mmCIF file of N, CA and C in Angstrom:
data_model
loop_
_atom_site.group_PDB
_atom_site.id
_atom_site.type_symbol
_atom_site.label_atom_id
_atom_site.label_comp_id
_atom_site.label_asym_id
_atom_site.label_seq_id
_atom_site.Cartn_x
_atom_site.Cartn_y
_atom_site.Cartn_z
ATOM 1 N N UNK A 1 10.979 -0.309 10.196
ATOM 2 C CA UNK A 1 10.861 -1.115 11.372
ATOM 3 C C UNK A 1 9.409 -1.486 11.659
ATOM 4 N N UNK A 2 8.963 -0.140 11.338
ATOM 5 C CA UNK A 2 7.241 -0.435 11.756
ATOM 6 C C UNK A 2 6.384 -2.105 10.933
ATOM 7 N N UNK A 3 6.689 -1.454 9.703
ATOM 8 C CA UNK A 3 6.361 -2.456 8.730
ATOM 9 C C UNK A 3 6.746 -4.179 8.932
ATOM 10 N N UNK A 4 8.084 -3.989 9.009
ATOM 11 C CA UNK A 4 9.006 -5.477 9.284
ATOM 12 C C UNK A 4 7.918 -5.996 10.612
ATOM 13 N N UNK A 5 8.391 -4.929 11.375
ATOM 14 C CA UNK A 5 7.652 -5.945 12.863
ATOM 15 C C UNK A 5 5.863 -6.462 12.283
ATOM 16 N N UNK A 6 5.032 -5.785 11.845
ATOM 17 C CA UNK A 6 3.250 -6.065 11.705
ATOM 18 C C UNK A 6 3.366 -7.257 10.645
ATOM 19 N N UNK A 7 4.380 -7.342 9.878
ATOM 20 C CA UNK A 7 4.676 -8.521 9.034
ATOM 21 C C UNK A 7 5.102 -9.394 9.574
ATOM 22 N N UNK A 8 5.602 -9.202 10.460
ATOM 23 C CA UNK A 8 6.430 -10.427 10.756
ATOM 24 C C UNK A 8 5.376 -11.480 11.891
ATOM 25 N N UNK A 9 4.996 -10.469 12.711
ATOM 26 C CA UNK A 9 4.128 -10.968 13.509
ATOM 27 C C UNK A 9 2.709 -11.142 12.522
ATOM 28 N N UNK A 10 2.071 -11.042 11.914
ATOM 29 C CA UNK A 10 1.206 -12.006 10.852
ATOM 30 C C UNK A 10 1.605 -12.907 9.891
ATOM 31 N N UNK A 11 2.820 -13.094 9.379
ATOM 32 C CA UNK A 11 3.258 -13.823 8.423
ATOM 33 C C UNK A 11 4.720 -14.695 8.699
ATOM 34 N N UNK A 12 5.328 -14.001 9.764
ATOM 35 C CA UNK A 12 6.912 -14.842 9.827
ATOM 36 C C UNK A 12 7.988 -14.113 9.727
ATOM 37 N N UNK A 13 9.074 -14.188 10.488
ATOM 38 C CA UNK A 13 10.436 -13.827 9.679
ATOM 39 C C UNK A 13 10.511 -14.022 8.351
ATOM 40 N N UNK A 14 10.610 -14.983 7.938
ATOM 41 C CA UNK A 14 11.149 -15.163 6.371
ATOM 42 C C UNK A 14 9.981 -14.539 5.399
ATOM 43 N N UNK A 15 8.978 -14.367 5.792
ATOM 44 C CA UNK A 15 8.092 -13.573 4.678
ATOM 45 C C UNK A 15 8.467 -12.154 4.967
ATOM 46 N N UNK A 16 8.795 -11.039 6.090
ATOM 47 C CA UNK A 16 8.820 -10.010 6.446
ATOM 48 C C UNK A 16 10.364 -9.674 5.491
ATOM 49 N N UNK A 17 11.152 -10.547 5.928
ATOM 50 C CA UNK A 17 12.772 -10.061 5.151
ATOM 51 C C UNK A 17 12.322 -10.215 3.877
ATOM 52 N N UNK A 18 11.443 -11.388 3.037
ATOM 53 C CA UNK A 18 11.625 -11.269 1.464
ATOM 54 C C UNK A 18 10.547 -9.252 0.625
ATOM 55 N N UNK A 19 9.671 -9.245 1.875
ATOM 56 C CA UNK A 19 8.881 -8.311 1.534
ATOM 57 C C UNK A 19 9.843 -7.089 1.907
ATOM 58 N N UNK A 20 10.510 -6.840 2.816
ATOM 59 C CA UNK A 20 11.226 -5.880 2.874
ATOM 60 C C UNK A 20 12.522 -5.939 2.101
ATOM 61 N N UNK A 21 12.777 -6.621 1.547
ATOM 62 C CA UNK A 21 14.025 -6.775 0.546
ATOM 63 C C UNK A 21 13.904 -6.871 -0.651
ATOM 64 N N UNK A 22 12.757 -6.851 -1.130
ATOM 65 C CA UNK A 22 12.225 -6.463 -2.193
ATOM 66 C C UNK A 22 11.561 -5.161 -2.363
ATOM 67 N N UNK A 23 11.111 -4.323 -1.457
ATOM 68 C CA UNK A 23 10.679 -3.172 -1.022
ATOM 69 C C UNK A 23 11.720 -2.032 -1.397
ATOM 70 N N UNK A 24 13.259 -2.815 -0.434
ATOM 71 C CA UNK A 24 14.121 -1.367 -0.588
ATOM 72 C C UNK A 24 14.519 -2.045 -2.026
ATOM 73 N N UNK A 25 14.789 -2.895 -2.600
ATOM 74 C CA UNK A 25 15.404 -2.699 -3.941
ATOM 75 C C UNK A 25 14.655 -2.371 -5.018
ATOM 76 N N UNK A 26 13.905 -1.874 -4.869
ATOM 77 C CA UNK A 26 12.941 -1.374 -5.449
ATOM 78 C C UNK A 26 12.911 0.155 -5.496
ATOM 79 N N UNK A 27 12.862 0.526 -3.991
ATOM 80 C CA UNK A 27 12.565 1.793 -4.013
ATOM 81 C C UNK A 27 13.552 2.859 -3.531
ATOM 82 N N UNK A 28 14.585 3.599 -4.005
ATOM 83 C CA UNK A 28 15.903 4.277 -3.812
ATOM 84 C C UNK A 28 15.424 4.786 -2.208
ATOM 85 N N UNK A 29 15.942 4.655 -1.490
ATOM 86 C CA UNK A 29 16.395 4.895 -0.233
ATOM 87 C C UNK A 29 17.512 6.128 0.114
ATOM 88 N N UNK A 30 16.887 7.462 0.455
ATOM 89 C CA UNK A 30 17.666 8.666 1.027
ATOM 90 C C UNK A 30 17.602 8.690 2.139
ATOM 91 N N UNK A 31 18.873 9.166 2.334
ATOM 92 C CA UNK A 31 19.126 9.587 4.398
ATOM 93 C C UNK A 31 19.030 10.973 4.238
ATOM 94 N N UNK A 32 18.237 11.472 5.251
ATOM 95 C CA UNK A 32 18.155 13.148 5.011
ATOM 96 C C UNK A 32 18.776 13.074 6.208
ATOM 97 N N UNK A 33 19.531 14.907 6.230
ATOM 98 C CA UNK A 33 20.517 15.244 6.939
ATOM 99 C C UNK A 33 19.862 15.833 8.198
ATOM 100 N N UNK A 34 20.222 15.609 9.239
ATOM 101 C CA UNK A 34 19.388 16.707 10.348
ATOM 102 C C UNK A 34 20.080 17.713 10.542
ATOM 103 N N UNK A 35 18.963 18.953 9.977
ATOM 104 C CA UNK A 35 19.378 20.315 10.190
ATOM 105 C C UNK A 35 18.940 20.991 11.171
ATOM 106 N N UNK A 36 19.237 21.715 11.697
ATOM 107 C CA UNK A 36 18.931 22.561 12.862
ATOM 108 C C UNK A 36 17.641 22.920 12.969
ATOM 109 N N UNK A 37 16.727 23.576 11.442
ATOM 110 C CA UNK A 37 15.429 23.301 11.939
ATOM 111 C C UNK A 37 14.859 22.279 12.255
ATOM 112 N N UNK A 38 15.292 21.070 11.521
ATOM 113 C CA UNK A 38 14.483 20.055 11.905
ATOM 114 C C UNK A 38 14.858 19.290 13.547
ATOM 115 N N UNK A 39 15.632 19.593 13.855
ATOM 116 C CA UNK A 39 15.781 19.241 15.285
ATOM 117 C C UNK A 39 14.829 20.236 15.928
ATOM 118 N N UNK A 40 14.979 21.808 15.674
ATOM 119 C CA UNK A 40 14.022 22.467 16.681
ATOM 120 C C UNK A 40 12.368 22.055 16.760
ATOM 121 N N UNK A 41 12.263 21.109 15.547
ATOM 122 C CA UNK A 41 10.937 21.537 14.957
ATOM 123 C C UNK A 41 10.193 19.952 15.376
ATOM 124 N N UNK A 42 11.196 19.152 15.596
ATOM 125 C CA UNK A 42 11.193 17.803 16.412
ATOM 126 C C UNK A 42 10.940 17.539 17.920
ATOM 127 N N UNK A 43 11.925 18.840 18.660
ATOM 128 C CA UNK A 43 12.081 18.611 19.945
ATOM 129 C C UNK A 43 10.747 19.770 20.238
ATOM 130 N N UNK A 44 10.217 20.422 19.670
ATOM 131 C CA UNK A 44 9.068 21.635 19.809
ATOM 132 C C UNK A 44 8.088 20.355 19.797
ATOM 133 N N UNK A 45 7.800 19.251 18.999
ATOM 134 C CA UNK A 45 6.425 18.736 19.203
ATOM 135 C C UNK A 45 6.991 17.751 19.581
ATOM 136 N N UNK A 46 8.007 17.000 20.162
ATOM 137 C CA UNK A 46 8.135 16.336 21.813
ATOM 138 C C UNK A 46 7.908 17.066 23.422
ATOM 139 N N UNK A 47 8.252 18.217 23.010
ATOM 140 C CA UNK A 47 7.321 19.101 24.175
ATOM 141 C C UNK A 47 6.219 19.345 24.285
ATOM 142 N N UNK A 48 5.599 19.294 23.249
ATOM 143 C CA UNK A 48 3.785 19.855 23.300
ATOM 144 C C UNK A 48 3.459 17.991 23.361
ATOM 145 N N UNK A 49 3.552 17.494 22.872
ATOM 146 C CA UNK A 49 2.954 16.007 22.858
ATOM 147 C C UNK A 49 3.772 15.252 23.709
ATOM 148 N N UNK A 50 4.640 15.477 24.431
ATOM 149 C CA UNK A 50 6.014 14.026 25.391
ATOM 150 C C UNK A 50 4.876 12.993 25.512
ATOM 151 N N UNK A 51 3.604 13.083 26.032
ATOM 152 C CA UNK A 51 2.855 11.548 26.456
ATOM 153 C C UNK A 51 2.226 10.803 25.718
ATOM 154 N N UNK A 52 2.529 11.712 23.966
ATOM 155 C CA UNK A 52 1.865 10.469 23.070
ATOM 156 C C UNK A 52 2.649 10.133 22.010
ATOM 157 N N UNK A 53 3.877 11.105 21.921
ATOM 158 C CA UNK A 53 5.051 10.956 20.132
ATOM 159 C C UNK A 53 5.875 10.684 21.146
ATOM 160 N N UNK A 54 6.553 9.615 20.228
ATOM 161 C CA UNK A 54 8.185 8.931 20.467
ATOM 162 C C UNK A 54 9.009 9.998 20.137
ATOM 163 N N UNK A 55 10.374 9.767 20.201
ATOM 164 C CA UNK A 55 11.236 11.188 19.938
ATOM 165 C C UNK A 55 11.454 10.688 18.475
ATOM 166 N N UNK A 56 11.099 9.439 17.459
ATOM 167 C CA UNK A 56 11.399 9.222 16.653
ATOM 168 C C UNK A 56 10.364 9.347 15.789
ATOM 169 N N UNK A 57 8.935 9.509 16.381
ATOM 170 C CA UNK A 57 7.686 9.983 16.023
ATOM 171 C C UNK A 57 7.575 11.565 15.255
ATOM 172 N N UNK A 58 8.296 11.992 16.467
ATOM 173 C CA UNK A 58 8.656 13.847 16.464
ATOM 174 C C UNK A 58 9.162 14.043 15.129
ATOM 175 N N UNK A 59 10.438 13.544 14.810
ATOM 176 C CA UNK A 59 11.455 13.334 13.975
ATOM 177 C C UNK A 59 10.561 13.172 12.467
ATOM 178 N N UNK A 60 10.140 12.292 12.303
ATOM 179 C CA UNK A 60 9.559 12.280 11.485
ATOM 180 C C UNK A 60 7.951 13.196 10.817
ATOM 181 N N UNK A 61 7.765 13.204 11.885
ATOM 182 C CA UNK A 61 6.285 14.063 12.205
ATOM 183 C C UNK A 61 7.408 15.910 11.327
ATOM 184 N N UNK A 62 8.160 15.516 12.089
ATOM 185 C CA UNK A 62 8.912 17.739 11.609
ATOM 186 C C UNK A 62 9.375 17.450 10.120
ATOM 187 N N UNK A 63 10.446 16.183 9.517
ATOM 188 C CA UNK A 63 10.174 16.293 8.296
ATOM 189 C C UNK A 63 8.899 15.818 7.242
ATOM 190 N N UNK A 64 8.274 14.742 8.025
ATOM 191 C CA UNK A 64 6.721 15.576 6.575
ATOM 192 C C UNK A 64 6.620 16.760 6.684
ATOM 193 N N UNK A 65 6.437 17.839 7.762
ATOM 194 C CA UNK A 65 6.251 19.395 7.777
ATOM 195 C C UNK A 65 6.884 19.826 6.320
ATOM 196 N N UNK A 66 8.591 19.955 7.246
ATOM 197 C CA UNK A 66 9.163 20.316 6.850
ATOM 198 C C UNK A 66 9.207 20.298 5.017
ATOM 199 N N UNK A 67 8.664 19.042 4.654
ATOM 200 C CA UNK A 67 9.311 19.002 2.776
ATOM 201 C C UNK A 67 7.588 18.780 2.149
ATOM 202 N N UNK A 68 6.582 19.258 3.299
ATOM 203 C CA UNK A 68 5.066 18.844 2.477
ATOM 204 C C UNK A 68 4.589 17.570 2.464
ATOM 205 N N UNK A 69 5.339 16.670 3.112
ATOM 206 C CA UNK A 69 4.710 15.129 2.817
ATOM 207 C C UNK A 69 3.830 14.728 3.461
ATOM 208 N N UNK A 70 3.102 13.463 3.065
ATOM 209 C CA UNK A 70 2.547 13.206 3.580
ATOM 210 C C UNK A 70 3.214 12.317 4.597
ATOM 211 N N UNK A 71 2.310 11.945 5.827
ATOM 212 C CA UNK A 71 2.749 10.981 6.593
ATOM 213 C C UNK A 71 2.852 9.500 6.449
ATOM 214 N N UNK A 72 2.614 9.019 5.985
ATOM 215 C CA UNK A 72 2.319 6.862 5.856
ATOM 216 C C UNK A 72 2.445 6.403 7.348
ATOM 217 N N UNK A 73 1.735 6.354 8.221
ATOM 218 C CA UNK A 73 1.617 5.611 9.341
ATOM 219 C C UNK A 73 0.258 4.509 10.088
ATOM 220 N N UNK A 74 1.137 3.695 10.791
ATOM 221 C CA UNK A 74 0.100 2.362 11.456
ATOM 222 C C UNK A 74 -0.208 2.676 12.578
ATOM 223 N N UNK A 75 0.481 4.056 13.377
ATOM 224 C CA UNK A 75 -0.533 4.558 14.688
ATOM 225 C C UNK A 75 -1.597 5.058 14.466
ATOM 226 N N UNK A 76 -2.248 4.652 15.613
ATOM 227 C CA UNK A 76 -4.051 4.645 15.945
ATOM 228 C C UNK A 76 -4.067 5.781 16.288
ATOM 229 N N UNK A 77 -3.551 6.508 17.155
ATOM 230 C CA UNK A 77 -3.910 8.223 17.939
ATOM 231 C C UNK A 77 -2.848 9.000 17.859
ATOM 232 N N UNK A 78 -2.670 9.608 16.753
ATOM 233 C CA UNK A 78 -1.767 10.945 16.477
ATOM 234 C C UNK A 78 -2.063 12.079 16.859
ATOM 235 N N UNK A 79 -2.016 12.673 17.436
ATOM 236 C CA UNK A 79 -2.608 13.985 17.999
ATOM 237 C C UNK A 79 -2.807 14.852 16.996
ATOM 238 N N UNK A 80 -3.933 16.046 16.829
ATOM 239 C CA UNK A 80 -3.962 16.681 15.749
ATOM 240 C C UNK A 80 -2.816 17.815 15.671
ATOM 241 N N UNK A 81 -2.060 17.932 14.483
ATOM 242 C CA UNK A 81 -0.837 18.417 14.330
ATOM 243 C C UNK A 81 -1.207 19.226 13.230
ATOM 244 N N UNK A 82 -0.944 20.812 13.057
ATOM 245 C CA UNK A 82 -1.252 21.766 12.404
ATOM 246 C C UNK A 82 -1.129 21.727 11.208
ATOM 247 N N UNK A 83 -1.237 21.422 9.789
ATOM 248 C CA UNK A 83 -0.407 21.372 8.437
ATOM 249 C C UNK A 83 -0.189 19.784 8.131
ATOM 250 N N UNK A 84 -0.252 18.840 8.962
ATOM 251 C CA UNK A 84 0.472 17.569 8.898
ATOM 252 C C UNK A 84 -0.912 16.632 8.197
ATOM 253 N N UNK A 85 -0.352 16.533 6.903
ATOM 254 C CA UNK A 85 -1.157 15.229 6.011
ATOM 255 C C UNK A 85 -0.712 14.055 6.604
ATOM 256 N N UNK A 86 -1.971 13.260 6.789
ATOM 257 C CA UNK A 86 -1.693 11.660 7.238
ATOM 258 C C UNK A 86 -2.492 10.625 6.962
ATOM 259 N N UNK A 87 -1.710 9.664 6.334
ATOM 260 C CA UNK A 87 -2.379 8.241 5.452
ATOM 261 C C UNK A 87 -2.408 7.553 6.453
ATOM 262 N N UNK A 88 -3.085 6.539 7.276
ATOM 263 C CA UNK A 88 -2.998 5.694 8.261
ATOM 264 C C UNK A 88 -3.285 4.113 7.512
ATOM 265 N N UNK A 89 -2.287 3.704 8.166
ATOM 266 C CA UNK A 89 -2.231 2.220 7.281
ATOM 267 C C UNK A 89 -2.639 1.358 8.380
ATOM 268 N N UNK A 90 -3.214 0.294 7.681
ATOM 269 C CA UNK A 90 -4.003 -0.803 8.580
ATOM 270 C C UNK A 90 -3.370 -2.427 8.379
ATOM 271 N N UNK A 91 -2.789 -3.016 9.579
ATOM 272 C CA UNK A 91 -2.208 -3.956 9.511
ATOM 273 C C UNK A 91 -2.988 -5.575 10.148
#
């Protein structure tokens, strides 16, 4: 979503859908399951942060933890988060 929208608003609808539709067919696409840690471990840093992570921020923020990843993100002020690698992308 992040991506689609910073594209779209510099380049257009129709450039944002060909770049993102070439993106996922490209690149295999998994749905990970939400497990109980990762909900605790989501809603734990929507409580310590509620005035700066989205609850979908959280979410994602607990599985990089959770599997070692890194982050890939276009927010400017992430709060410093213990263990959490983060690439910040510039749009």
């Amino acid at each position: 979503m992040e991506v689609y929208n910073h594209l779209c608003i510099a380049k257009g609808k129709d450039f944002s859908d060909t770049c993102l539709a070439s993106f996922l067919s490209s690149i295999p696409i998994v749905i990970a399951p939400l497990t109980t840690d990762l909900i605790y471990k989501a809603g734990l840093l929507k409580c310590r942060h509620r005035r700066k992570l989205s609850y979908i921020d959280c979410m994602i923020i607990a599985f990089s933890l959770n599997e070692r990843l890194t982050l890939y993100t276009t927010e400017k002020e992430l709060p410093k988060i213990r263990n959490l690698k983060i690439k910040k992308l510039d749009f």
